Coordinates of C-alpha atoms and ligand atoms in Angstrom, one line a residue:
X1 CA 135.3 -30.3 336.0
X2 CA 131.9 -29.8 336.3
X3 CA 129.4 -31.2 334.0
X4 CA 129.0 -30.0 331.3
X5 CA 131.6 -28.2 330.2
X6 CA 130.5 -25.9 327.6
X7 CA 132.8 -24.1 324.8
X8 CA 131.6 -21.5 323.2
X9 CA 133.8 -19.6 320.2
X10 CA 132.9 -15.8 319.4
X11 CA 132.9 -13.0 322.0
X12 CA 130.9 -10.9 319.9
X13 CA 127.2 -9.7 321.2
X14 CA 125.7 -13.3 321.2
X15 CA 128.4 -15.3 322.8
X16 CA 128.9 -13.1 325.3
X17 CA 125.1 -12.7 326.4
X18 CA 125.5 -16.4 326.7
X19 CA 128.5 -16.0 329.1
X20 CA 126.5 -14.0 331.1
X21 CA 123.9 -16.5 331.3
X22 CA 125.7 -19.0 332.1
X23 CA 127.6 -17.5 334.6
X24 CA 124.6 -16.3 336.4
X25 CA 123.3 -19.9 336.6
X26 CA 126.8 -21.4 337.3
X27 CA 127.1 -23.4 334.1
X28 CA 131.1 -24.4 333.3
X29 CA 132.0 -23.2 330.3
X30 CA 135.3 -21.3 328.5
X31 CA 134.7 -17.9 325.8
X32 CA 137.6 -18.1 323.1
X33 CA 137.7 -14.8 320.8
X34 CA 140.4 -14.6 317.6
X35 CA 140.3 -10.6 318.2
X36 CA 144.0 -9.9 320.6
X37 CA 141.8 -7.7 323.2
X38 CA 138.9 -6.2 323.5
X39 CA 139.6 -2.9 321.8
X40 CA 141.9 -4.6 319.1
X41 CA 139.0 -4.1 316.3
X42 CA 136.7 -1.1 316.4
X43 CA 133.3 -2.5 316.6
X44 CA 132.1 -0.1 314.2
X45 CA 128.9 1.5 314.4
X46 CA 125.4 1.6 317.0
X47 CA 122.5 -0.5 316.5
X48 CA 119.3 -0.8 318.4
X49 CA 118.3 -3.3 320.7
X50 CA 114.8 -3.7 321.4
X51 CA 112.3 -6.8 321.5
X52 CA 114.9 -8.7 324.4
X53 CA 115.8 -5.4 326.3
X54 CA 114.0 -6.4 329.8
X55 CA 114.5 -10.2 329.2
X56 CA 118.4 -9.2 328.4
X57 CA 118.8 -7.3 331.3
X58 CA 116.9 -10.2 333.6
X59 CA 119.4 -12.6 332.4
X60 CA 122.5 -11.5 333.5
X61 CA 123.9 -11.5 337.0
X62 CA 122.9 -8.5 339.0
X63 CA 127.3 -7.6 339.4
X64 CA 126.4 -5.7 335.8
X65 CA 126.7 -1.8 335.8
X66 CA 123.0 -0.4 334.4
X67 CA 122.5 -1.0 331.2
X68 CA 121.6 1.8 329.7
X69 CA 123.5 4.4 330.7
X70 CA 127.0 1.8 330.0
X71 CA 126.0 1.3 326.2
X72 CA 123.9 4.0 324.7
X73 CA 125.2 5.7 322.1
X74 CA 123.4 9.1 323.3
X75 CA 124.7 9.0 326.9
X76 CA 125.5 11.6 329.0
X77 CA 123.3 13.9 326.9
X78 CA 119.9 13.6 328.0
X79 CA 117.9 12.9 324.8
X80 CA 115.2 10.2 324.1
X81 CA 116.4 7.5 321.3
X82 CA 114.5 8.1 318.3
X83 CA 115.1 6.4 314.6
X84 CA 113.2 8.4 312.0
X85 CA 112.6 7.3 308.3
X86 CA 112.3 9.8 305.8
X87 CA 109.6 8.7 302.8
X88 CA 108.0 11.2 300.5
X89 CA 109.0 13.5 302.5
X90 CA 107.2 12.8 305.5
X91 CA 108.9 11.9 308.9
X92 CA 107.8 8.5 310.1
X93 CA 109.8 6.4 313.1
X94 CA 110.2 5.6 316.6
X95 CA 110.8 7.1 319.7
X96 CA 112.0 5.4 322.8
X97 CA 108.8 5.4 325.2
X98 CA 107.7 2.9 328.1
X99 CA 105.2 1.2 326.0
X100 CA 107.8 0.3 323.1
X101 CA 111.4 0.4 325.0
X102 CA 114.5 0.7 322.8
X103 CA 118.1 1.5 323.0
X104 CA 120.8 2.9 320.3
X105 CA 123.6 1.3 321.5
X106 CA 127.3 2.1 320.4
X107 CA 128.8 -1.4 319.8
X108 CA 131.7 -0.8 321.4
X109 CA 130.4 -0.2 324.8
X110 CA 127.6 -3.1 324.0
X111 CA 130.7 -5.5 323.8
X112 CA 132.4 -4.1 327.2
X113 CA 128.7 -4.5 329.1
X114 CA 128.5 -7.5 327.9
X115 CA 131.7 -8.7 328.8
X116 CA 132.2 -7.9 332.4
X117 CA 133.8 -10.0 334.6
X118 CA 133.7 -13.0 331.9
X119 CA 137.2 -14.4 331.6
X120 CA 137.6 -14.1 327.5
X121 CA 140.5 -16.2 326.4
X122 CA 141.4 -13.3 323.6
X123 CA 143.6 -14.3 320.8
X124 CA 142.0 -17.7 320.3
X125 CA 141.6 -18.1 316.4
X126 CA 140.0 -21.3 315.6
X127 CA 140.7 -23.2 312.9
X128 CA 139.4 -26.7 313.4
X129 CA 136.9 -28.9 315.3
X130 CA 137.1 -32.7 316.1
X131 CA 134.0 -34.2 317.7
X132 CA 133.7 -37.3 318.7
X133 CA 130.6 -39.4 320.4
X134 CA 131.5 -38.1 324.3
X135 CA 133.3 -34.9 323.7
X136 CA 134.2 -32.2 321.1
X137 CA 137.8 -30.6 320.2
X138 CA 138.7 -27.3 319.7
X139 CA 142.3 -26.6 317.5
X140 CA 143.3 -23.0 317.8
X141 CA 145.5 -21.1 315.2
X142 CA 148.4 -20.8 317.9
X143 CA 148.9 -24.3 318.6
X144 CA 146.7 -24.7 321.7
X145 CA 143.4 -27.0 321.9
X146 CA 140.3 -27.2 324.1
X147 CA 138.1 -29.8 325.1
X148 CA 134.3 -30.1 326.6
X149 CA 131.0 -31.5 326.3
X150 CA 128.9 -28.8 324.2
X151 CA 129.9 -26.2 321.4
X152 CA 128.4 -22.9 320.6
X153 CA 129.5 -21.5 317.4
X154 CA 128.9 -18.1 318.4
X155 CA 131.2 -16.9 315.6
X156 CA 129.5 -14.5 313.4
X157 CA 129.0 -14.3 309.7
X158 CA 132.2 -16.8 308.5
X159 CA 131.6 -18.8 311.3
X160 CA 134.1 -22.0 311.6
X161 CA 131.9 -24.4 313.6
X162 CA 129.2 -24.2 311.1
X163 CA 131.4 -25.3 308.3
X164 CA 132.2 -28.2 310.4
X165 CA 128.7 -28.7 311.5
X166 CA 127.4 -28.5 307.7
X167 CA 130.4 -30.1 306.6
X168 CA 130.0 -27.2 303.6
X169 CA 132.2 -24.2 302.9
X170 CA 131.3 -21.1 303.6
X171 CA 131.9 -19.9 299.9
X172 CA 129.2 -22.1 299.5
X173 CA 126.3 -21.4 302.3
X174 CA 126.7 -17.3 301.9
X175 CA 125.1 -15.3 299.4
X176 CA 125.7 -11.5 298.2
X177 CA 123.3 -9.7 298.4
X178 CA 123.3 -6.9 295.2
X179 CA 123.9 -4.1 297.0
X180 CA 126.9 -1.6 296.7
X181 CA 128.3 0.8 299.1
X182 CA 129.8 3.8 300.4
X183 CA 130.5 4.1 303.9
X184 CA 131.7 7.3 305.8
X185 CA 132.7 7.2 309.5
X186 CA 134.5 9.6 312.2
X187 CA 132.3 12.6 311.6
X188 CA 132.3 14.7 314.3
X189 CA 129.2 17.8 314.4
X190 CA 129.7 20.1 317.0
X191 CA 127.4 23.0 318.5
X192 CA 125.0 24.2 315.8
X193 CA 126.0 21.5 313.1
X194 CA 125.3 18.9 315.9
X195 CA 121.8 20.4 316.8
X196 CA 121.0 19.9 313.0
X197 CA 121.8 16.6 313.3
X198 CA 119.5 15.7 315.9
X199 CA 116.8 17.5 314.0
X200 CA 117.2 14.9 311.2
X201 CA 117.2 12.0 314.0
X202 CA 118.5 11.5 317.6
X203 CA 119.9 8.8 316.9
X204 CA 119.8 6.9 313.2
X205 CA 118.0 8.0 310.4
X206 CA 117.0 6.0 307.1
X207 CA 116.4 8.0 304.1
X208 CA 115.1 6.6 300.8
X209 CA 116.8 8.5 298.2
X210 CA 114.9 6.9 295.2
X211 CA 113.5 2.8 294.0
X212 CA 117.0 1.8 294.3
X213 CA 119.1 3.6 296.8
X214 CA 118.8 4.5 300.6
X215 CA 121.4 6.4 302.9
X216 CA 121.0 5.8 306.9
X217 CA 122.9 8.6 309.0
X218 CA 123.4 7.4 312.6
X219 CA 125.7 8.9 316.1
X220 CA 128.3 6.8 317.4
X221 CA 128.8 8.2 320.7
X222 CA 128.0 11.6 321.7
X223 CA 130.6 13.9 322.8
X224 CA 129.8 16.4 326.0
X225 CA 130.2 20.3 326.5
X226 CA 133.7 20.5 327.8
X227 CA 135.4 24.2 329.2
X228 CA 136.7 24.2 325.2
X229 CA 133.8 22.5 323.3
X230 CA 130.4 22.5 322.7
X231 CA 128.7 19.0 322.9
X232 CA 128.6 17.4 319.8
X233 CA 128.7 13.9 318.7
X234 CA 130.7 11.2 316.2
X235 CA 128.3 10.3 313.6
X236 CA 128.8 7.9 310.3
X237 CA 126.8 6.7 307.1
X238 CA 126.5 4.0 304.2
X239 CA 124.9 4.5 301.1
X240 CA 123.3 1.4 299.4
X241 CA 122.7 1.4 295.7
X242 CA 121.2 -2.0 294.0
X243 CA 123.6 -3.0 292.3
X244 CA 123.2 -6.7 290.5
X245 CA 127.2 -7.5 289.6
X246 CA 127.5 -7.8 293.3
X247 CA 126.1 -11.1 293.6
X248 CA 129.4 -12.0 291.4
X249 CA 131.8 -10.1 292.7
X250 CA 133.6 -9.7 296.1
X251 CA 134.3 -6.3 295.7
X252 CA 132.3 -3.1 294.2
X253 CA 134.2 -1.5 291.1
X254 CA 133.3 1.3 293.0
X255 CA 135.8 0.9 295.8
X256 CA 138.6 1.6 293.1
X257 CA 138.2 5.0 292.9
X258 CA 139.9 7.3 295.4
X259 CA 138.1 8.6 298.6
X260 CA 137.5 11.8 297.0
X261 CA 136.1 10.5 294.0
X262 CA 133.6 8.4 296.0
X263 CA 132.2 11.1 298.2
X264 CA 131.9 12.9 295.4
X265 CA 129.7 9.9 294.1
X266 CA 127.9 10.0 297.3
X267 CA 126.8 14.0 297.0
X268 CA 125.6 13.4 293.2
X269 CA 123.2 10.2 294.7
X270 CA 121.7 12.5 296.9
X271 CA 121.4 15.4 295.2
X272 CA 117.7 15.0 295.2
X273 CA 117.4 15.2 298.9
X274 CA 116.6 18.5 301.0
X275 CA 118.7 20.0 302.9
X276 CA 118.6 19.2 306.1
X277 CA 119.1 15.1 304.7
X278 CA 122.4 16.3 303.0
X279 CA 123.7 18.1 306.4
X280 CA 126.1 15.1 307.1
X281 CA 127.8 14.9 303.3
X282 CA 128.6 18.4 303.4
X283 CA 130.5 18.1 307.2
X284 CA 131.8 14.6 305.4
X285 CA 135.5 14.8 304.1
X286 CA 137.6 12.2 302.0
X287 CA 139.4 11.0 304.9
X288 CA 135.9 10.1 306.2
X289 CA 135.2 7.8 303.5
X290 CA 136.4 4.4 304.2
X291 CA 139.0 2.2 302.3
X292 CA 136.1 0.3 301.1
X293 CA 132.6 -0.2 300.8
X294 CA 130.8 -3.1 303.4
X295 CA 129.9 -6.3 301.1
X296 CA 126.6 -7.5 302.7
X297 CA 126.1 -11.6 302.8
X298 CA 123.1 -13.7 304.0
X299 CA 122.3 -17.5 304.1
X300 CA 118.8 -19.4 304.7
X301 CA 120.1 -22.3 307.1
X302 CA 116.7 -24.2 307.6
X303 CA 117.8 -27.5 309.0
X304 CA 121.0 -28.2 311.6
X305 CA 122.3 -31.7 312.1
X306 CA 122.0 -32.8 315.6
X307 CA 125.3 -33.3 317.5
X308 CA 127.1 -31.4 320.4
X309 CA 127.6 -28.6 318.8
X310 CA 125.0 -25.7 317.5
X311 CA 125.0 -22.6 316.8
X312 CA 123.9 -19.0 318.0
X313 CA 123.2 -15.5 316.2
X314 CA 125.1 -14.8 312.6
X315 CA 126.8 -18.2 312.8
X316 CA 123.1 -19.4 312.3
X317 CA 121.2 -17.3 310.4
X318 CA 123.7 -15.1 308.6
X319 CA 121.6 -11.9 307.6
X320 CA 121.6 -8.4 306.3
X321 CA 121.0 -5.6 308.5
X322 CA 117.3 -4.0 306.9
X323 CA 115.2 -4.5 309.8
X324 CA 118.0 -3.9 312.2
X325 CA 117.0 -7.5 314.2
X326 CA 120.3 -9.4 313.9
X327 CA 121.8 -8.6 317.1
X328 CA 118.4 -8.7 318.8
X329 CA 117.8 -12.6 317.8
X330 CA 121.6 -13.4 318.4
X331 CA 120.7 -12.3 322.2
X332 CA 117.6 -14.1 322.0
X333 CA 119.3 -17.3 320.7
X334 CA 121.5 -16.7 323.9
X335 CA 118.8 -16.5 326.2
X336 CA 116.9 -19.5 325.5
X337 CA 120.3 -22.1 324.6
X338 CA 121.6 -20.7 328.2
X339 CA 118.5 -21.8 329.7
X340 CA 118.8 -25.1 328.1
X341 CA 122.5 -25.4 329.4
X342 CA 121.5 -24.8 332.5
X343 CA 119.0 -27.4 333.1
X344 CA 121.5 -30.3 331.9
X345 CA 123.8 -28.5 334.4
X346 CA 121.6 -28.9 336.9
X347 CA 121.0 -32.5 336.4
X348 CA 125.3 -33.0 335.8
X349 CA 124.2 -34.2 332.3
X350 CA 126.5 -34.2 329.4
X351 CA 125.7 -37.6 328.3
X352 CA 125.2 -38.0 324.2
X353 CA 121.8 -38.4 323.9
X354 CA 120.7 -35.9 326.9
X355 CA 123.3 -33.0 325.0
X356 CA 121.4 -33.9 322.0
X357 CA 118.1 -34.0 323.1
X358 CA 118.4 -30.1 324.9
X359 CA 119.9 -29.0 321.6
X360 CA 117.4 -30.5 319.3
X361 CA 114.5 -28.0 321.5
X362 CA 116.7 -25.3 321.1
X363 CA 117.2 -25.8 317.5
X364 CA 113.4 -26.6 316.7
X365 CA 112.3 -22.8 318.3
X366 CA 116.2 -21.3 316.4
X367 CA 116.5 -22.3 312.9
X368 CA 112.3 -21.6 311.7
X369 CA 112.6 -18.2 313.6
X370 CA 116.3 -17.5 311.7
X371 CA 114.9 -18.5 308.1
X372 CA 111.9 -15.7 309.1
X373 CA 114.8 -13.1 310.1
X374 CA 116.8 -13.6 307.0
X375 CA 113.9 -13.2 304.8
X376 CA 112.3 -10.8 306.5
X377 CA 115.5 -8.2 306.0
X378 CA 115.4 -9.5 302.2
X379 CA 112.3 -8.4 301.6
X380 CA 112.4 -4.7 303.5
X381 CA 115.1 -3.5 301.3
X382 CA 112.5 -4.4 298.1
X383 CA 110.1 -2.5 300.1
X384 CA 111.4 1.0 300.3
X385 CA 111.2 0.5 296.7
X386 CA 107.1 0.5 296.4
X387 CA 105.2 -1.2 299.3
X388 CA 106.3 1.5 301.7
X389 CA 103.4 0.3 303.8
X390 CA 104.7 -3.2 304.7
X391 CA 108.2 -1.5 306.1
X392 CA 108.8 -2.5 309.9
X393 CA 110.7 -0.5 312.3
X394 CA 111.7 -3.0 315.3
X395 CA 108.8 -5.1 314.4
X396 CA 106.2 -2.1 313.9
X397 CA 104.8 0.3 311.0
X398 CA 106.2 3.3 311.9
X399 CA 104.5 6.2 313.2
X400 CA 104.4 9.7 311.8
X401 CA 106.3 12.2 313.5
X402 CA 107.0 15.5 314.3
X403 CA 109.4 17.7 313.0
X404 CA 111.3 19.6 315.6
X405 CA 113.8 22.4 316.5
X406 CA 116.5 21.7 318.6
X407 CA 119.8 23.6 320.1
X408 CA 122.6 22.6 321.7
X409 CA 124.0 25.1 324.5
X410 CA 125.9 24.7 327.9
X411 CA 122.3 23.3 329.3
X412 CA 122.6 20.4 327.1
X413 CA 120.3 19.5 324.5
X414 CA 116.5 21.6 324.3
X415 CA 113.8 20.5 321.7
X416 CA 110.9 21.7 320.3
X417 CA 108.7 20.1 318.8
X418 CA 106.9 21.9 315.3
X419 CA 103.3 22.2 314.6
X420 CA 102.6 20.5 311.1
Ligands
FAD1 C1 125.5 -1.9 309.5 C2 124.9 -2.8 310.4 C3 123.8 -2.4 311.3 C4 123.2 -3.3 312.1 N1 122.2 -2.8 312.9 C5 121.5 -3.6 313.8 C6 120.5 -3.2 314.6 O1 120.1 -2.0 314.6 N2 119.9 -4.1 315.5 C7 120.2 -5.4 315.5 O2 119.6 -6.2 316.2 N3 121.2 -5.9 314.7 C8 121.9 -5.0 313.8 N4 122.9 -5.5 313.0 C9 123.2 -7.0 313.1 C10 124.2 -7.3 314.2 O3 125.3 -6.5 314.2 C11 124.6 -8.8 314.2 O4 123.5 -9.6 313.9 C12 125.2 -9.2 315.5 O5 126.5 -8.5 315.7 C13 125.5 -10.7 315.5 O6 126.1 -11.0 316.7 P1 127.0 -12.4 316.8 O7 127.5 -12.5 318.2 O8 126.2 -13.5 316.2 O9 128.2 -12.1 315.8 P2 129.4 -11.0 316.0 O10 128.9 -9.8 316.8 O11 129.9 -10.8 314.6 O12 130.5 -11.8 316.8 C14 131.2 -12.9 316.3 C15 132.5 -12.9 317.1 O13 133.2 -14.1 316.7 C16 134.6 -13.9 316.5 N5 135.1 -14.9 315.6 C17 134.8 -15.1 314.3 N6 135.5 -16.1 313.8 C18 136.3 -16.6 314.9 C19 137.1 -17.7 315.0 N7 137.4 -18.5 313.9 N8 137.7 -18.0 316.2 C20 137.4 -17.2 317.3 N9 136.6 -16.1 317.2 C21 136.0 -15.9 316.0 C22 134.6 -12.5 315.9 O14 135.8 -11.8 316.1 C23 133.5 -11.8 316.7 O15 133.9 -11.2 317.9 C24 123.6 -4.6 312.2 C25 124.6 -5.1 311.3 C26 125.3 -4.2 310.5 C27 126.4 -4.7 309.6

């Protein structure tokens, strides 16, 4: 086998970006994912990729269908990408533009871009790693094992290799964040309820309802005119309350209530909103409402032990989603450990101290920029509380914009922008 061999555990965004960059520079290595398949799990939502978007799309072998068209949540309807957050009232955001390039991705089709022609060994549920000085051990949860010369624990949030690398629990490294929720899904706006949608935001909107609670409203996937339909689209949203008691508590007491009763929590929070902020919760039904709300965990991870194993994305810095950069640094953390994978590949190097050595750069660039992501999301959600002005949208103060008309007919999508 070709040295070295690299293992990497977690087909989720960032593991497979790294897949892709090592095929493309003809690095050995085996994916392992505990998911069945890949549409075992819904991959819930959309989130935007920005920042990496022309380094991503450079560092993946040029077999790849286009990128944008495959995973944009918008796509076929021809409508720019545009994330709007609602303060005092006023319209602030983003639109997707040549100077500042973004995409709303739906995660689904994110994960079946990324994973094209990469042999995922699916049902591979680890549960335990061995390393010793020239190689490292993989024990899967059906028996089976897997040995090579580098690890990447490229396996989210609860990540497995970083309990062995920290030799800590994971009960112990993550942290709730006091936050409650309510989460809706599945909501599908057709015809004139879709067009006042996309008045409120093409793609994702964040509203702050008061100092302590926000809703963001965001499509899914859109869904085309057919002979039947009008085009429409699949849309979901969370509301977050501060809520102390969840830094105690797995579970919000709120998730004991039925569906019903929570929705009709959700239309009391918002009560205060205008219209046109309140357009999804009135097309929202019980059996939108999910089971339960979405506990959200973080971790500061500022120092890694050196050995041959890392990690890449959530696995190493574990954050909350406020500044919507998680996925975006798990791609970047791809990026640069593929490039260091290659060059021992290059020189046939999986040696102990040469492993370690192209880790420890990788490493020393990762875990200060992770610490600054983790924080960074910390602090926005205190910011829509008072300091509206230090809020970041993909890494920049939003700009105001405009309000607009839009409608939905067999043409496709027409708007017009509003003077005022
Ligand atoms: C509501 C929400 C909105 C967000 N919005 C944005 C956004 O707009 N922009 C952005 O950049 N980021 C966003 N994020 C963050 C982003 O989703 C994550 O940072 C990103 O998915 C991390 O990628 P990853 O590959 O590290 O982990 P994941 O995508 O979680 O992948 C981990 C993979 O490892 C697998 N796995 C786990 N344990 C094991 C095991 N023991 N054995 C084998 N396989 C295992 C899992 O099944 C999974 O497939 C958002 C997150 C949330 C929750």
């Amino acid at each position: 086998m070709p040295k070295p061999h690299v293992l990497i555990v977690g087909a989720g965004l960032g593991g497979l970006t790294l897949a892709q960059v090592l095929r493309k520079q003809g690095v050995s290595f085996e994916i392992f994912e505990r998911d069945p398949s890949e549409t075992s799990r819904t991959q819930g939502w959309s989130l935007s990729i920005h920042a990496v978007l022309a380094d991503l799309v450079a560092s993946v072998p040029d077999d790849m269908p286009p990128f944008r068209e495959s995973v944009s949540a918008l796509h076929p309807i021809k409508l720019e990408d545009q994330v709007v957050f609602y303060i005092d009232g006023e319209r602030f955001g983003a639109t997707d533009s040549s100077e500042r390039p973004f995409v709303r991705a739906n995660r689904q089709r994110l994960r079946s871009w990324l994973a094209t022609n990469i042999d995922v060994q699916w049902g591979k549920h680890l549960n335990k790693v061995e390393q010793s000085d020239d190689k490292v051990t993989l024990f899967f949860q059906d028996g089976s094992s897997a040995s090579g010369d580098v690890l990447i624990g490229a396996d989210g949030t609860n990540s497995v290799v970083r309990e062995n690398i920290l030799g800590k629990s994971n009960k112990d490294i993550l942290k709730y964040i006091p936050i409650s929720t309510i989460t809706a899904e599945s909501i599908i706006l057709t015809g004139e309820a879709f067009a006042r949608q996309l008045e409120v935001a093409h793609s994702f909107t964040f509203v702050n309802i008061d100092a302590d609670r926000i809703i963001v409203q965001g499509i899914v996937r859109s869904l085309p005119a057919t002979s039947e339909t009008e085009a429409g689209g699949e849309f979901h949203w969370i509301l977050m309350w501060r809520d102390p008691l969840m830094q105690h508590v797995e579970r919000s007491p709120v998730d004991a209530l039925s569906a019903a009763q929570r929705l009709e929590i959700a239309r009391s929070m918002t009560k205060s909103l205008p219209e046109p902020l309140t357009h999804l919760l009135r097309h929202t039904r019980p059996e939108h409402v999910r089971p339960h709300g979405w506990a959200v965990r973080d971790a500061v991870i500022d120092a890694l032990p050196l050995s041959r194993a890392t990690l890449l994305g959530d696995a190493a810095h574990p954050t909350s989603p406020f500044r919507g950069e998680g996925a975006v640094n798990a791609i970047r953390d791809a990026m640069n450990l593929g490039a260091a994978l290659a060059d021992l590949s290059r020189r046939h190097e999986a040696g102990t101290q040469a492993v370690r050595d192209a880790l420890a750069e990788y490493q020393a660039e990762m875990v200060p920029r992770g610490v600054n992501v983790v924080s960074g999301a910390r602090a926005q959600f205190g910011f829509f509380r008072n300091e509206f002005q230090k809020v970041r949208i993909m890494g920049h103060p939003p700009e105001k914009l405009q309000w607009e008309k839009v409608e939905v007919g067999s043409e496709g999508v027409k708007v017009t922008p509003l003077e005022g």
